[in-house]
mmCIF file of C-alpha atoms and ligand atoms in Angstrom:
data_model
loop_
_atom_site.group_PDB
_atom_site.id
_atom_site.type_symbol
_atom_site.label_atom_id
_atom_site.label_comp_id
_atom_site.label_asym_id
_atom_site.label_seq_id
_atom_site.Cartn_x
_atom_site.Cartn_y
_atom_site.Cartn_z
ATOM 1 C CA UNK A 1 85.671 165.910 -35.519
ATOM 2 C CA UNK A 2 84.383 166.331 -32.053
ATOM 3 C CA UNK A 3 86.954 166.861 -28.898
ATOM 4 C CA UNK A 4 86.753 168.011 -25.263
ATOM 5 C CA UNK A 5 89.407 168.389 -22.532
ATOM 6 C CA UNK A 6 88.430 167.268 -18.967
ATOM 7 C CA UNK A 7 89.688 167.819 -15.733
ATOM 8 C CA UNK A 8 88.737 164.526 -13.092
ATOM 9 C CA UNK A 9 89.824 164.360 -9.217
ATOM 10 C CA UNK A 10 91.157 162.169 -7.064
ATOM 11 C CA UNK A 11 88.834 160.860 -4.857
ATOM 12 C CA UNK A 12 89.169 159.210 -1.404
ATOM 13 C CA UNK A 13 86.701 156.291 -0.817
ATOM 14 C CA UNK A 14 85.565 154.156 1.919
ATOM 15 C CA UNK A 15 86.425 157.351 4.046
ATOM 16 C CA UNK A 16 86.954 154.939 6.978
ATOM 17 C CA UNK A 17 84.095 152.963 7.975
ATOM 18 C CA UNK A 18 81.860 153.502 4.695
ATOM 19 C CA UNK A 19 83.052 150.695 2.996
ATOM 20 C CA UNK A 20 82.255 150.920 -0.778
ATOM 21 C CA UNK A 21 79.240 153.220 0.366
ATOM 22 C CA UNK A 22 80.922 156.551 0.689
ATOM 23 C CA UNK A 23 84.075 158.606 -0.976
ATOM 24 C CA UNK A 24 85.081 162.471 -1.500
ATOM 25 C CA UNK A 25 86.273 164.272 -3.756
ATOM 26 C CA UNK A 26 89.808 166.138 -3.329
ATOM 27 C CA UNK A 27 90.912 169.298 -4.938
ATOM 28 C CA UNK A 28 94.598 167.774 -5.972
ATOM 29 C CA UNK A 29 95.618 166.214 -7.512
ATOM 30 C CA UNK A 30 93.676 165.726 -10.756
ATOM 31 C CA UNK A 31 94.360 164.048 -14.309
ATOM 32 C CA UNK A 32 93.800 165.405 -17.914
ATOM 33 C CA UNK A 33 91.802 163.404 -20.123
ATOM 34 C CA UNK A 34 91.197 164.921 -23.650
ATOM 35 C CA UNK A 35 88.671 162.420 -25.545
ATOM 36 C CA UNK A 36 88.451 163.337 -29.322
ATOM 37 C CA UNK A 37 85.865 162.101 -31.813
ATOM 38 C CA UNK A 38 87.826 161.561 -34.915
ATOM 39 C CA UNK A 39 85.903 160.036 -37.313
ATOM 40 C CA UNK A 40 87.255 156.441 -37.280
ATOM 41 C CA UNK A 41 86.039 153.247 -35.684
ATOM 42 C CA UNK A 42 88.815 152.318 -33.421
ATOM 43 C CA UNK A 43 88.839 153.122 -29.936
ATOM 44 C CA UNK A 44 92.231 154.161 -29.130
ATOM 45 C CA UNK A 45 94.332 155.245 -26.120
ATOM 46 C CA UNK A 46 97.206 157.077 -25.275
ATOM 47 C CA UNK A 47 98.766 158.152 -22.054
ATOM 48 C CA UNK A 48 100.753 161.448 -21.487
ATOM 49 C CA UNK A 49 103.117 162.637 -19.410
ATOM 50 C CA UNK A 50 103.936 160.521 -16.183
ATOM 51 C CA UNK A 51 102.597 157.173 -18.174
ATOM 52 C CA UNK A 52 103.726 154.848 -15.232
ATOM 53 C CA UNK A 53 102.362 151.478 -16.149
ATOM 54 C CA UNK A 54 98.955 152.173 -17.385
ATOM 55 C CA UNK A 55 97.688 149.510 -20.084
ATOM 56 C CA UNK A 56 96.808 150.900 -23.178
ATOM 57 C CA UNK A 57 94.957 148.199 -24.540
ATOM 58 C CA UNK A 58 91.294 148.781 -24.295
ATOM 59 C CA UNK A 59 90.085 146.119 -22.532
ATOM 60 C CA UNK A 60 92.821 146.104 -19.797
ATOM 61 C CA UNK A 61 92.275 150.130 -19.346
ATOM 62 C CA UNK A 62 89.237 151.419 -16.973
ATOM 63 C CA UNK A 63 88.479 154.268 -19.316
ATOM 64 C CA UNK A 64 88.560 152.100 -22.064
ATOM 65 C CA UNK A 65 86.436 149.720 -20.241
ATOM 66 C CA UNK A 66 83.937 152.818 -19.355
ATOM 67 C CA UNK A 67 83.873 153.613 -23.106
ATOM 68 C CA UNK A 68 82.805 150.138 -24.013
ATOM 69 C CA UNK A 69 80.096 149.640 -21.836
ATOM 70 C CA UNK A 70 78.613 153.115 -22.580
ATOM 71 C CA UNK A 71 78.526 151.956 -26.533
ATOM 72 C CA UNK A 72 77.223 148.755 -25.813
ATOM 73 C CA UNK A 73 74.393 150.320 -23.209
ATOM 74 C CA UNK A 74 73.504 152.729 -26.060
ATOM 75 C CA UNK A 75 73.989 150.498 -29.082
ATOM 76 C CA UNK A 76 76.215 152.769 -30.759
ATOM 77 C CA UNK A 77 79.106 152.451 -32.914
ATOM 78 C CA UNK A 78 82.472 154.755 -32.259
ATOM 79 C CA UNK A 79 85.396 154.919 -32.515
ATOM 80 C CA UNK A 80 87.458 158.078 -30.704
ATOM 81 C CA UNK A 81 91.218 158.631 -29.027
ATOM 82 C CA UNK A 82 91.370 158.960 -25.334
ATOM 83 C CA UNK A 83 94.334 160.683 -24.219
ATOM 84 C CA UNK A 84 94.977 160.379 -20.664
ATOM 85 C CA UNK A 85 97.341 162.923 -19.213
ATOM 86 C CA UNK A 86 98.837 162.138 -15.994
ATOM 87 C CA UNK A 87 99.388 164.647 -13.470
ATOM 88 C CA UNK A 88 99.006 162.063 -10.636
ATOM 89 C CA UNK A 89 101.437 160.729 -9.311
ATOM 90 C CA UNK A 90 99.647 157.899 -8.113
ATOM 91 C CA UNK A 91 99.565 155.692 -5.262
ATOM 92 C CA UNK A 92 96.871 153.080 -5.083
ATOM 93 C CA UNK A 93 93.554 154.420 -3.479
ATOM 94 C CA UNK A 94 93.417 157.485 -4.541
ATOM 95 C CA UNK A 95 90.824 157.056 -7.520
ATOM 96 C CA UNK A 96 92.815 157.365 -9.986
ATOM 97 C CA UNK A 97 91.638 154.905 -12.389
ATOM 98 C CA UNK A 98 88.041 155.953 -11.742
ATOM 99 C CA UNK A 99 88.525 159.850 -12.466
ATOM 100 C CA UNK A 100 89.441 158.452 -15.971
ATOM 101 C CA UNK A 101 86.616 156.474 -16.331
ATOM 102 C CA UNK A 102 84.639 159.060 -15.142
ATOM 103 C CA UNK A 103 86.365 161.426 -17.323
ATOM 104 C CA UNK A 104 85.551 159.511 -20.538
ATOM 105 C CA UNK A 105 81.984 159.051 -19.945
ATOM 106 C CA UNK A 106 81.122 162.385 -18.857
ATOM 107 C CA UNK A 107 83.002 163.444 -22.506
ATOM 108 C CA UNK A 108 81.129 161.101 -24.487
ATOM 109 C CA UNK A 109 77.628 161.652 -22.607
ATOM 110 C CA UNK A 110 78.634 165.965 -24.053
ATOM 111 C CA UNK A 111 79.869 164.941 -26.936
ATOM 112 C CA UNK A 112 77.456 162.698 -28.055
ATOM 113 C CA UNK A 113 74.229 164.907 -26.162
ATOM 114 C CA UNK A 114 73.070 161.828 -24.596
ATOM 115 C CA UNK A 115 71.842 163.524 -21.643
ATOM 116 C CA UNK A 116 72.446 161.053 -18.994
ATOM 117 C CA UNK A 117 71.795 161.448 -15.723
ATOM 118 C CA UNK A 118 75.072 161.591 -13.111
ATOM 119 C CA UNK A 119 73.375 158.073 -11.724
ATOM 120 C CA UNK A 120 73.733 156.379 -15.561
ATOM 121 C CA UNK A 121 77.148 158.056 -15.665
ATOM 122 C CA UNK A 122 77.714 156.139 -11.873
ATOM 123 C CA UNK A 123 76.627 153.164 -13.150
ATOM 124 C CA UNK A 124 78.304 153.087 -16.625
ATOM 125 C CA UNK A 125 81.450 154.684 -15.191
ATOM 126 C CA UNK A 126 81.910 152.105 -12.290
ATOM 127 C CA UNK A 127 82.697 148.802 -14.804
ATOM 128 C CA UNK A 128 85.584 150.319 -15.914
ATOM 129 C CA UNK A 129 87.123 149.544 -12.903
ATOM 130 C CA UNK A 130 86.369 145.852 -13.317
ATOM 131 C CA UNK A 131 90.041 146.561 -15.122
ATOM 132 C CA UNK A 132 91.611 148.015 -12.161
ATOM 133 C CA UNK A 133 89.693 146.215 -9.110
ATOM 134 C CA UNK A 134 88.060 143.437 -10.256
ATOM 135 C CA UNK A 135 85.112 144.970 -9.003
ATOM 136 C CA UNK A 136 82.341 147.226 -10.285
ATOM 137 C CA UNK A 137 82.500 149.468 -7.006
ATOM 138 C CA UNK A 138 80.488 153.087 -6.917
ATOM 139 C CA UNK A 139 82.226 155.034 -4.526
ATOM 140 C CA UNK A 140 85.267 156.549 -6.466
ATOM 141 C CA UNK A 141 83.874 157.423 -9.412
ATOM 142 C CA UNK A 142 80.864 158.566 -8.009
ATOM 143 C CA UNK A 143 82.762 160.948 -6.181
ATOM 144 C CA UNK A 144 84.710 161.951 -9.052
ATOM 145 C CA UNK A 145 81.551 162.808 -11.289
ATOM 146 C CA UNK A 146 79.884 164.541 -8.436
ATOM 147 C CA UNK A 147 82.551 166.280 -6.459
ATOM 148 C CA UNK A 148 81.711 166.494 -2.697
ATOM 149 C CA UNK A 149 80.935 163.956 -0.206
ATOM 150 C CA UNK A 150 79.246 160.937 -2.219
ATOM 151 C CA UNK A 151 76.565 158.296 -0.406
ATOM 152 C CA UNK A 152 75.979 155.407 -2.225
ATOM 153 C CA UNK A 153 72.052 154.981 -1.226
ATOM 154 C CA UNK A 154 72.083 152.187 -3.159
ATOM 155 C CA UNK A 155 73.518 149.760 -5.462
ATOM 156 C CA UNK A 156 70.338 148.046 -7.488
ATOM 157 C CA UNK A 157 69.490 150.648 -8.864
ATOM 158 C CA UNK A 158 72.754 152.783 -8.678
ATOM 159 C CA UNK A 159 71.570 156.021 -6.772
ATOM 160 C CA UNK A 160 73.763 157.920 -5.330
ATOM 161 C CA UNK A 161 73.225 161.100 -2.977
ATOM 162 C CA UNK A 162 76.073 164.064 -3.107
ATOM 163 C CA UNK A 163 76.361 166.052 0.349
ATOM 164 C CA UNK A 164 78.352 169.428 -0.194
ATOM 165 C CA UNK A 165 81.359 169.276 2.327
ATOM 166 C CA UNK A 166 83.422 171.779 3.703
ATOM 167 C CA UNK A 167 86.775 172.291 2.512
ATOM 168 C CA UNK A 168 89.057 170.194 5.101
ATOM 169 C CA UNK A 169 92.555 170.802 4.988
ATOM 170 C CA UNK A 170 93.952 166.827 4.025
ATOM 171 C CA UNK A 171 97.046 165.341 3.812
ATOM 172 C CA UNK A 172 97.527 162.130 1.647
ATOM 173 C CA UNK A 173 100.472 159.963 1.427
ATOM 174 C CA UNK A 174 100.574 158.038 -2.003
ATOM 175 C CA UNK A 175 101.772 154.502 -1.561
ATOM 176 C CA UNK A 176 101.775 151.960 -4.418
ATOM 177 C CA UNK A 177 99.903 148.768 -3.871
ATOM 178 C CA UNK A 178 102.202 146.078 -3.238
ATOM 179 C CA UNK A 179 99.436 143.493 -4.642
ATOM 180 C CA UNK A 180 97.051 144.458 -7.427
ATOM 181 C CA UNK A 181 93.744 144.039 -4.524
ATOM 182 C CA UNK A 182 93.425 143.560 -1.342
ATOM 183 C CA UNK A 183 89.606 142.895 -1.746
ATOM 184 C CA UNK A 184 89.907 139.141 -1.792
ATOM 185 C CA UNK A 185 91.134 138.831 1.714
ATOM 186 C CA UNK A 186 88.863 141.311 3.537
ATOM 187 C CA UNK A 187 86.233 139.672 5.865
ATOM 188 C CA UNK A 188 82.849 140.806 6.271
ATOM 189 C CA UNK A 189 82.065 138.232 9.537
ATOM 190 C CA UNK A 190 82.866 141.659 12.094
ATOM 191 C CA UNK A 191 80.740 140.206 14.613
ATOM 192 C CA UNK A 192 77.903 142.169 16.546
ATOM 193 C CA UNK A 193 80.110 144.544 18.223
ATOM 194 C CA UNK A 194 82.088 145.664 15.438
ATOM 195 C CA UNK A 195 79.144 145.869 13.397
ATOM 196 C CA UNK A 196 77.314 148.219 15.316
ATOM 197 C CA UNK A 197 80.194 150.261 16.248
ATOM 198 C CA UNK A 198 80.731 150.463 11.822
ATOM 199 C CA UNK A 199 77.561 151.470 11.845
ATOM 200 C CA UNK A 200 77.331 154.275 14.586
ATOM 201 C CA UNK A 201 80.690 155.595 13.048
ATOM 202 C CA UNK A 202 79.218 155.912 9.777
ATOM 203 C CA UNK A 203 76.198 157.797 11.051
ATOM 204 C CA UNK A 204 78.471 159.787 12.871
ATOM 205 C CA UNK A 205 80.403 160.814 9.120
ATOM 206 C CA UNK A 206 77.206 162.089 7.813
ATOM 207 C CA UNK A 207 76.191 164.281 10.930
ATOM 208 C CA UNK A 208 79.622 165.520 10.817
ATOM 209 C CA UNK A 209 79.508 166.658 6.677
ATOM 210 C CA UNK A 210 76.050 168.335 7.653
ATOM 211 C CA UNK A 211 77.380 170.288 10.959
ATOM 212 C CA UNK A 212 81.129 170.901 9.432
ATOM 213 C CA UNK A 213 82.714 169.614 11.783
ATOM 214 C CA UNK A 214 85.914 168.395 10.909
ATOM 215 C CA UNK A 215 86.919 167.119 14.710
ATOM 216 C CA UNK A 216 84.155 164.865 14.624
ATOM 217 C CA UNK A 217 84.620 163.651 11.020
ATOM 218 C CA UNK A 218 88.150 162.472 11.584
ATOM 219 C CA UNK A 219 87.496 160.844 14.926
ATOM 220 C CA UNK A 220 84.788 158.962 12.886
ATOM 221 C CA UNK A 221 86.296 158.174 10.242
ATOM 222 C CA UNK A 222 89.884 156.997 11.671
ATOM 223 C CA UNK A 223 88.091 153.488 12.732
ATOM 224 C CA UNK A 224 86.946 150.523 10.307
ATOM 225 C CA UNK A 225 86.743 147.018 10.968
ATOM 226 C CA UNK A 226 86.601 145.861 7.687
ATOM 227 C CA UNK A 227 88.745 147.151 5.566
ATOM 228 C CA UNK A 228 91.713 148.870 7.502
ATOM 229 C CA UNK A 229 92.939 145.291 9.084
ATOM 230 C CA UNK A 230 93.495 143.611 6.082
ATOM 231 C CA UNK A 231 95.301 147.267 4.519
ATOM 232 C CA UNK A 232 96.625 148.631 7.535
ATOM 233 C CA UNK A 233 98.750 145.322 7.917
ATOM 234 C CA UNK A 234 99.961 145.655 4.350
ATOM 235 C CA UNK A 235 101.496 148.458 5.462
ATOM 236 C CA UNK A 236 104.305 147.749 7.383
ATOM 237 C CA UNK A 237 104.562 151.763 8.800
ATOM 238 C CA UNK A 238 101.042 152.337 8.950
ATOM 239 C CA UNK A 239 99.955 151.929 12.856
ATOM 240 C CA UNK A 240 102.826 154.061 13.899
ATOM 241 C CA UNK A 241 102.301 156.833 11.423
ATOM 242 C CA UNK A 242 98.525 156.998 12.356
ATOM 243 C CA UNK A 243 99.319 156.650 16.394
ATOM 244 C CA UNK A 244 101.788 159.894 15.402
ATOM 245 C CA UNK A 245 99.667 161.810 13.652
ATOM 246 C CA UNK A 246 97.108 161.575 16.097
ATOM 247 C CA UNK A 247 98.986 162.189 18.851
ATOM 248 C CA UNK A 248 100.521 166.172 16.564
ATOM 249 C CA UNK A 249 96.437 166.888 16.724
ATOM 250 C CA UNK A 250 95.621 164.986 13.299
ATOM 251 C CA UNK A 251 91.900 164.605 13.550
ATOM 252 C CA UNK A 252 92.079 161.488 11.945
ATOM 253 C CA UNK A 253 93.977 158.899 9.541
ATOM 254 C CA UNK A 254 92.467 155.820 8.007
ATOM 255 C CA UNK A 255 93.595 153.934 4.532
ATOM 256 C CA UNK A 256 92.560 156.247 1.304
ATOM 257 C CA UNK A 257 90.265 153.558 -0.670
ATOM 258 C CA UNK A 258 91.177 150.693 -1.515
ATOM 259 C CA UNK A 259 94.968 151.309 -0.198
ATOM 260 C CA UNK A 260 98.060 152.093 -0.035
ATOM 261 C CA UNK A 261 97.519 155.469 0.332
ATOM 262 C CA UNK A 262 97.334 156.913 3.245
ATOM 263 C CA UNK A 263 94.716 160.054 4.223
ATOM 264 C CA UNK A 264 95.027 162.179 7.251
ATOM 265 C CA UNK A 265 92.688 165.165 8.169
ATOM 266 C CA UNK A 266 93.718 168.028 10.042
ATOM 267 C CA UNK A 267 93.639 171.963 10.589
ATOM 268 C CA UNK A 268 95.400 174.299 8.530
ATOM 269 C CA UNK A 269 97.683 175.615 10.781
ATOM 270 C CA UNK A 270 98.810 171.657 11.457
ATOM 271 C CA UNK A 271 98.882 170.745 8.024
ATOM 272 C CA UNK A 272 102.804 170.997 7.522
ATOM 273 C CA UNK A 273 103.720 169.208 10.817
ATOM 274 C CA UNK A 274 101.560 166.585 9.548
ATOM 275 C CA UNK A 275 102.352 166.057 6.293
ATOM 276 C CA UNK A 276 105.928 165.774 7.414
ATOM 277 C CA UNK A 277 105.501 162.898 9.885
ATOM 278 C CA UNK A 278 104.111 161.553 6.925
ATOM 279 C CA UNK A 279 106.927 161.986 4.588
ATOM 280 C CA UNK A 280 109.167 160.737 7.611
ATOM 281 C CA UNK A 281 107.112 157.970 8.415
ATOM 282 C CA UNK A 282 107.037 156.518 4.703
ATOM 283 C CA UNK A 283 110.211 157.027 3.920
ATOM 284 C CA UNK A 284 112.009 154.303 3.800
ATOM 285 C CA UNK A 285 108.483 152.091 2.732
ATOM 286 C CA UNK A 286 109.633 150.959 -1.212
ATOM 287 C CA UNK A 287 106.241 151.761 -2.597
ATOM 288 C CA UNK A 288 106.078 155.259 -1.239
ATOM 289 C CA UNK A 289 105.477 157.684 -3.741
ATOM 290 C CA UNK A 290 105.133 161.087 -2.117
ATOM 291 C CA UNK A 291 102.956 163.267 0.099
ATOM 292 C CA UNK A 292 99.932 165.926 -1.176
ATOM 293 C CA UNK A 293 98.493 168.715 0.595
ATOM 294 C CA UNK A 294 94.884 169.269 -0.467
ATOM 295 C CA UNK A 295 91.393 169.494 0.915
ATOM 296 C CA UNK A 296 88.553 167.931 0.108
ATOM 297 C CA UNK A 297 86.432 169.522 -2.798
ATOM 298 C CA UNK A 298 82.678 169.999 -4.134
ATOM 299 C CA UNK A 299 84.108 169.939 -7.501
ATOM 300 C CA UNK A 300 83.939 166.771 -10.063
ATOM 301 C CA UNK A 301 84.358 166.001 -13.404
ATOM 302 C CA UNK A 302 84.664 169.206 -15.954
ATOM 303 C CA UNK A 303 85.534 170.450 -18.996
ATOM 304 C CA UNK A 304 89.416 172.077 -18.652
HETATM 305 N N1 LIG B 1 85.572 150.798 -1.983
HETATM 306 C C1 LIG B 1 86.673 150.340 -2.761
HETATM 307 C C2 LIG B 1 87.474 149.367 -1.932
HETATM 308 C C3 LIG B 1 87.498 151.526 -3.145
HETATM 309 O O1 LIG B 1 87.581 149.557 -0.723
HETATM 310 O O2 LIG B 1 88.000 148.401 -2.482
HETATM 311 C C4 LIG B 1 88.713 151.213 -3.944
HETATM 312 O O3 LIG B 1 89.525 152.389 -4.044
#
C-alpha cells in the first residue's frame, strides 16, 4: 500500500480581465486530499468533513475525472481511494474543484514516480473540471499546482508560465452559484474598444506582479468586459458592494473565477473595514456563504 496526504489552495482565476488566461493562488483556505494506493482495482471516493454536495461517483467528481484521464494518458491500470477533506467552505469560483484535481494528480504523478512535468500535470489536471464546468479550463488548477501568479502562455500545447507575487492582503466573499455555469451566456463580440482596453488592463496585471504593486494590480484588475457582465448581474448586491469597497480604499474588486465569489484586494491595515462591508453587503444574498481573509500565495499543491 502506497498513501500521501496533500494540501491544495484555493485559487482565484480570471483575476479580472485575464479571462481563462490567468489565476493566483491564495494562502486560505485549502482542502485535504489523502489519495491511498490500496491494492485493489476500483477507484473510489470519499469526502470528509464539510461534504456539502460533492458527487462521489467517479465520473461526476473532478478528481475522479483527473484520475481517469491520467490512467488512460499512461495506459495504466489502478485502482486507489481518494479522500477529499473539506476545509472549504466553498462558494463557487474559488477553485475548489480544481485544487482536488490538482491534488490527485500531483499524488499519483509521486506515488507512481511518473515524473511529469507541472505542464502534463496542467493539462491532465484541467479535464477534471469537465465535471464541474463543462469546460477543460487551465487557469485554476494551474494555479493550484504552481502556487503564485499563473499565465496561461498557451493552450495547444498547455504551457503555462508561474510569476512569484507578493503577498497581497485579499478579502474573498464565498457565494454559491445560483446556476451550475455561467459560461454559456458570456459573449466574446466586446467590440474594438473594449477589446483593447481588456487587453491594456491585462498588460497592466503583469507589470504590476513584476513591480509589486498592489495599487496598480487592483485598479487593473477591477475591470473586465467579458466575464464580469454576465456574473456581476447574477449578483444582485454585487455593483454596490464593489462601488463601496472602492470608495473605503479597496484597491480593487472583480468576480473570483468563474463566480459567485467575490475578491477584493486591499492593504492590511484596511483589511477588516473591508471584509466587513463585505459581510454587510452579502448578507441578506441566499447563496452567501461567508467572508475569508487571506493573501495571495507562491505556494501550490504539497504533501501535508
Ligand atoms: N476561467 C474560468 C471561467 C474559471 O471564468 O469560467 C472558472 O473558475
Amino acid at each position: 500500500m502506497k498513501e500521501i496526504r496533500i494540501k491544495t489552495p484555493a485559487t482565484s482565476a480570471n483575476v479580472g480581465p485575464g479571462y481563462d488566461i490567468f489565476a493566483m493562488a491564495l494562502a486560505d483556505p485549502c482542502d485535504e486530499v489523502h489519495l491511498i494506493l490500496d491494492g485493489s482495482d476500483e477507484i473510489k471516493i470519499e469526502v470528509e468533513n464539510d461534504c456539502q454536495d460533492i458527487p462521489t461517483k467517479v465520473e461526476d467528481n473532478v478528481a475522479g475525472l483527473a484520475a481517469l484521464e491520467l490512467l488512460k494518458r499512461h495506459q495504466l491500470k489502478q485502482g486507489m481511494t481518494i479522500k477529499i477533506i473539506k476545509h472549504m467552505k466553498s462558494g463557487g469560483g474559488m477553485g475548489t474543484t480544481g485544487a482536488s484535481a490538482a491534488a490527485v494528480v500531483y499524488g499519483l504523478n509521486k506515488l507512481l514516480d511518473l515524473n511529469l512535468s507541472e505542464n502534463e500535470m496542467i493539462d491532465i489536471s484541467r479535464m477534471g473540471e469537465v465535471a464541474s464546468g463543462g469546460s477543460p479550463h487551465a487557469d485554476n488548477v494551474a494555479a493550484s499546482i504552481m502556487g503564485g501568479f499563473v499565465l496561461v502562455k498557451s493552450y495547444d500545447p498547455i504551457d503555462v508560465l508561474k510569476l512569484d507575487i507578493p503577498e497581497f492582503p485579499v478579502v474573498l466573499a464565498a457565494i454559491k452559484k445560483s446556476q451550475r455555469t455561467t459560461r454559456g451566456f458570456i459573449t466574446y463580440e466586446i467590440g474594438q474598444e473594449k477589446l483593447k482596453e481588456q487587453m491594456a488592463r491585462c498588460s497592466r496585471i503583469i507589470h504590476a506582479v513584476h513591480t509589486k504593486d498592489i495599487e496598480e494590480f487592483g485598479s487593473a484588475f477591477s475591470v473586465d468586459y467579458i466575464a464580469e457582465p454576465v456574473r456581476g448581474a447574477a449578483i444582485p448586491e454585487y455593483e454596490e458592494v464593489k462601488k463601496h469597497v472602492i470608495a473605503a480604499g479597496g484597491y480593487g474588486c472583480q468576480i473570483s473565477g468563474g463566480g459567485s465569489s467575490v475578491i477584493a484586494l486591499c492593504s492590511p491595515e484596511n483589511i477588516d473595514l473591508i471584509a466587513a462591508i463585505m459581510e454587510k453587503g452579502f448578507a441578506d444574498n441566499p447563496n452567501f456563504v461567508k467572508v475569508y481573509k487571506t493573501t495571495t500565495s507562491n505556494l501550490g499543491v504539497r504533501e501535508a
